[in-house]
Short mmCIF file of C-alpha atoms in Angstrom, two decimals:
data_model
loop_
_atom_site.label_atom_id
_atom_site.label_comp_id
_atom_site.label_asym_id
_atom_site.label_seq_id
_atom_site.Cartn_x
_atom_site.Cartn_y
_atom_site.Cartn_z
CA MET F 1 24.86 -8.10 7.01
CA LEU F 2 22.19 -5.85 5.78
CA GLY F 3 22.76 -3.17 8.97
CA GLU F 4 26.48 -3.42 8.47
CA ARG F 5 26.42 -2.69 4.76
CA ILE F 6 23.93 0.19 5.24
CA ARG F 7 26.30 1.59 7.98
CA THR F 8 29.40 1.13 5.72
CA LEU F 9 28.20 2.74 2.68
CA ARG F 10 26.66 5.61 4.54
CA LYS F 11 29.85 6.46 6.13
CA LYS F 12 31.76 6.44 3.16
CA MET F 13 29.56 8.69 1.52
CA ARG F 14 29.89 10.95 4.83
CA MET F 15 26.29 10.88 5.54
CA THR F 16 25.01 10.76 9.04
CA ALA F 17 22.02 8.56 9.98
CA THR F 18 20.02 11.95 10.56
CA GLU F 19 20.47 12.91 7.00
CA LEU F 20 19.68 9.26 5.57
CA ALA F 21 16.65 9.09 7.58
CA ARG F 22 15.64 12.63 6.37
CA ARG F 23 16.06 11.36 2.82
CA VAL F 24 14.00 8.46 3.25
CA LYS F 25 11.40 9.79 5.32
CA THR F 26 12.00 7.69 8.58
CA SER F 27 13.32 8.48 12.11
CA PRO F 28 16.95 8.64 12.86
CA SER F 29 16.27 5.98 15.58
CA HIS F 30 14.72 3.43 13.01
CA ILE F 31 18.04 4.01 10.77
CA SER F 32 20.03 3.23 13.74
CA GLU F 33 18.01 0.00 14.70
CA ILE F 34 18.47 -1.12 11.11
CA GLU F 35 22.03 -0.68 11.20
CA ARG F 36 22.27 -2.62 14.62
CA GLY F 37 20.45 -5.37 13.12
CA GLU F 38 17.51 -4.98 15.47
CA LYS F 39 14.78 -4.09 12.89
CA THR F 40 14.38 -5.18 9.09
CA PRO F 41 13.11 -2.43 6.92
CA SER F 42 10.13 -2.85 4.91
CA LEU F 43 10.59 -3.30 1.10
CA ASN F 44 9.61 0.14 0.41
CA LEU F 45 12.04 1.71 2.86
CA LEU F 46 14.64 -0.81 1.38
CA VAL F 47 14.46 0.39 -2.08
CA LYS F 48 14.70 4.34 -0.92
CA ILE F 49 17.83 3.34 1.31
CA ALA F 50 19.43 1.48 -1.70
CA LYS F 51 18.76 4.69 -3.98
CA GLU F 52 20.36 7.21 -1.57
CA LEU F 53 23.32 5.10 -0.92
CA GLN F 54 23.53 4.54 -4.56
CA THR F 55 23.45 0.75 -4.60
CA SER F 56 21.07 -2.22 -4.92
CA ILE F 57 18.82 -3.92 -2.77
CA ASP F 58 20.45 -7.12 -3.87
CA TYR F 59 23.74 -6.05 -2.35
CA LEU F 60 22.48 -4.59 0.76
CA THR F 61 20.56 -7.86 1.66
CA GLY F 62 22.59 -10.55 0.27
CA LEU F 63 19.23 -11.81 -0.48
CA GLU F 64 19.15 -12.72 3.43
CA GLY F 65 15.73 -12.58 4.77
CA PHE F 66 14.30 -11.62 1.30
CA SER F 67 13.39 -13.79 -1.75
CA LYS F 68 14.90 -13.02 -4.86
CA LYS F 69 11.40 -12.76 -6.38
CA ALA F 70 10.32 -10.32 -3.78
CA LEU F 71 13.08 -7.66 -4.83
CA ASN F 72 11.66 -7.24 -8.37
CA VAL F 73 9.68 -3.97 -7.50
CA THR F 74 7.54 -1.63 -9.54
CA GLU F 75 7.04 1.82 -8.80
CA VAL F 76 3.40 2.72 -7.96
CA ALA F 77 1.93 6.28 -7.59
CA LEU F 78 0.68 7.23 -4.11
CA LEU F 79 -2.06 9.57 -4.58
CA ASP F 80 -1.87 12.96 -2.37
CA GLN F 81 -3.83 13.35 0.78
CA ALA F 82 -6.57 15.00 -1.02
CA SER F 83 -7.49 11.86 -2.74
CA VAL F 84 -7.30 9.67 0.62
CA THR F 85 -9.87 7.06 0.66
CA ALA F 86 -12.16 5.84 3.64
CA ALA F 87 -12.20 2.64 5.38
CA GLY F 88 -14.75 3.73 7.77
CA LYS F 89 -16.85 6.53 6.66
CA ALA F 90 -16.67 6.97 2.93
CA LEU F 91 -14.96 10.15 1.81
CA ASP F 92 -16.76 12.60 -0.60
CA GLN F 93 -14.31 12.97 -3.67
CA THR F 94 -16.23 15.66 -5.46
CA GLY F 95 -14.17 17.75 -7.60
CA VAL F 96 -11.00 16.24 -6.28
CA TYR F 97 -8.42 15.52 -8.99
CA PRO F 98 -5.61 12.80 -8.13
CA VAL F 99 -2.26 14.29 -7.48
CA VAL F 100 1.04 12.09 -7.11
CA GLU F 101 2.37 12.58 -3.61
CA GLU F 102 5.21 10.29 -4.01
CA MET F 103 6.11 6.80 -5.68
CA ILE F 104 6.24 3.76 -3.57
CA TYR F 105 7.65 0.48 -4.14
CA VAL F 106 5.39 -3.13 -4.70
CA PRO F 107 6.68 -6.43 -5.35
CA GLU F 108 5.95 -7.29 -9.04
CA ASP F 109 4.42 -10.59 -8.34
CA ALA F 110 1.85 -9.09 -5.73
CA LEU F 111 0.37 -6.66 -8.52
CA GLY F 112 -1.31 -9.15 -10.82
CA PRO F 113 -2.09 -8.38 -14.32
CA VAL F 114 -1.43 -4.80 -15.60
CA GLY F 115 -3.54 -3.20 -18.08
CA ASP F 116 -4.55 0.31 -19.53
CA ILE F 117 -5.38 1.76 -16.11
CA PRO F 118 -1.98 1.35 -13.97
CA PRO F 119 -2.24 0.36 -10.45
CA PHE F 120 -2.22 3.30 -7.62
CA ALA F 121 -2.00 3.70 -4.05
CA VAL F 122 -3.90 5.71 -1.64
CA ARG F 123 -3.80 6.40 2.25
CA ILE F 124 -6.80 5.02 4.41
CA SER F 125 -8.65 6.80 6.79
CA GLY F 126 -10.89 5.04 9.24
CA GLU F 127 -10.71 1.75 10.97
CA SER F 128 -13.46 -0.34 9.46
CA MET F 129 -10.87 -2.69 7.96
CA ILE F 130 -8.73 -3.25 10.74
CA GLY F 131 -9.43 -7.10 10.92
CA ALA F 132 -8.04 -7.19 7.27
CA GLY F 133 -4.78 -5.70 8.46
CA ILE F 134 -5.61 -2.31 6.96
CA THR F 135 -5.37 0.45 9.74
CA ASP F 136 -6.06 4.29 9.81
CA ASN F 137 -3.52 6.10 7.74
CA SER F 138 -2.12 2.78 6.20
CA ILE F 139 -1.40 2.76 2.44
CA VAL F 140 -3.17 0.41 0.05
CA VAL F 141 -2.23 -0.56 -3.45
CA ILE F 142 -5.23 -0.57 -5.98
CA ASN F 143 -5.08 -2.69 -9.34
CA PRO F 144 -8.09 -1.96 -11.57
CA ASN F 145 -7.23 -4.96 -13.48
CA ALA F 146 -7.29 -7.76 -11.17
CA GLU F 147 -10.09 -9.89 -10.65
CA VAL F 148 -12.06 -9.32 -7.61
CA GLY F 149 -13.45 -12.39 -6.07
CA GLN F 150 -15.74 -13.31 -3.24
CA GLY F 151 -14.18 -12.01 0.08
CA ASP F 152 -11.61 -10.07 -1.53
CA VAL F 153 -10.94 -6.34 -0.32
CA ALA F 154 -11.66 -3.90 -3.07
CA LEU F 155 -12.06 -0.05 -3.49
CA VAL F 156 -15.40 0.81 -4.25
CA SER F 157 -16.93 4.13 -5.32
CA ILE F 158 -20.38 5.16 -4.03
CA GLY F 159 -21.52 8.14 -6.06
CA ASN F 160 -18.84 10.46 -5.63
CA GLU F 161 -17.17 8.59 -2.54
CA TRP F 162 -14.69 6.03 -2.06
CA THR F 163 -14.35 2.91 0.44
CA VAL F 164 -12.47 -0.02 0.98
CA LYS F 165 -14.60 -3.18 2.00
CA TYR F 166 -14.75 -6.71 1.61
CA ILE F 167 -16.64 -7.76 -1.80
CA TYR F 168 -19.79 -10.26 -1.99
CA THR F 169 -21.81 -10.34 -5.21
CA LYS F 170 -25.09 -12.24 -4.39
CA ALA F 171 -26.66 -14.75 -6.80
CA ASP F 172 -29.45 -11.93 -7.78
CA GLY F 173 -26.55 -9.48 -8.85
CA SER F 174 -26.81 -7.34 -5.72
CA LEU F 175 -23.74 -6.36 -3.71
CA GLU F 176 -22.84 -6.41 -0.01
CA LEU F 177 -19.80 -4.31 1.24
CA ARG F 178 -18.65 -6.03 4.44
CA PRO F 179 -16.30 -4.24 7.06
CA ALA F 180 -13.62 -6.08 8.99
CA ASN F 181 -14.60 -4.48 12.19
CA PRO F 182 -17.87 -5.71 14.26
CA SER F 183 -18.15 -1.97 15.18
CA TYR F 184 -19.29 -1.14 11.43
CA SER F 185 -22.25 -2.53 9.69
CA PRO F 186 -22.37 -3.88 6.05
CA ILE F 187 -23.74 -1.78 3.16
CA PHE F 188 -25.96 -3.46 0.52
CA PHE F 189 -26.70 -2.39 -2.80
CA ASP F 190 -29.08 -3.96 -5.47
CA LYS F 191 -28.36 -4.85 -9.03
CA GLU F 192 -29.83 -1.53 -10.14
CA ASP F 193 -27.40 0.50 -8.36
CA LEU F 194 -24.45 -1.29 -10.06
CA ILE F 195 -26.09 -1.02 -13.60
CA SER F 196 -26.59 2.47 -13.16
CA GLY F 197 -23.38 3.42 -12.01
CA LEU F 198 -24.04 4.46 -8.60
CA VAL F 199 -21.80 1.91 -7.09
CA LYS F 200 -18.76 0.66 -9.15
CA VAL F 201 -15.79 -1.75 -7.75
CA ILE F 202 -12.70 0.35 -9.14
CA GLY F 203 -10.31 -2.46 -8.25
CA LYS F 204 -8.68 -5.01 -5.87
CA VAL F 205 -6.62 -4.06 -2.98
CA VAL F 206 -3.37 -6.16 -3.84
CA TRP F 207 -0.90 -4.66 -1.34
CA ILE F 208 -0.60 -2.92 1.92
CA ILE F 209 2.47 -2.41 3.90
CA GLY F 210 1.95 -5.70 4.75
CA LYS F 211 -0.61 -7.99 2.39
CA PRO F 212 -4.20 -7.62 2.85
CA LYS F 213 -6.09 -10.49 4.30
CA LYS F 214 -8.86 -12.15 2.38
CA GLU F 215 -12.05 -13.08 4.48
CA PHE F 216 -12.87 -16.66 4.77
#
């Protein structure tokens, strides 16, 4: 149903698969696979296709394979590549001001509480969190208002650098940043590092293209 409806609406608008692919930033072959029912688009891609075809995601899917709850989406700003965060070697952020590359779409129920600082997204560089489902060049959504628990994945600033790691707070107030790749070593900071502001947990990773895996 999904693929057939996309193809029907696209042809009604006299739009080629190549043109639709260009507008939604994917490949023509991927659009063709979706229309033939061989692939299912990600939520983010589905929203973009619906917008270009001037319809709703409810109509395109008929809710088949998608829950109604998941179709309630929120726009989140994806920061440009200059603001890329690191999941390997932390990236120097000195003097870099975030610029929005594009808006992406995230299920509302995935974000958690929303406060004064809105959720935002960044691209990942490195493979230290590959075991958490976060690969090089993937996109992660950060919610500064969500509570970060033991073993959660979070974005952390270390001086003027950003990195994504599993978070563990020790009884003495110290902090362990643990990678999800045995090729990388944990990083430890004492309580004074947190009090001084040298190290700061910016926010919880609440969504990737997929969902982050909590370490148990």
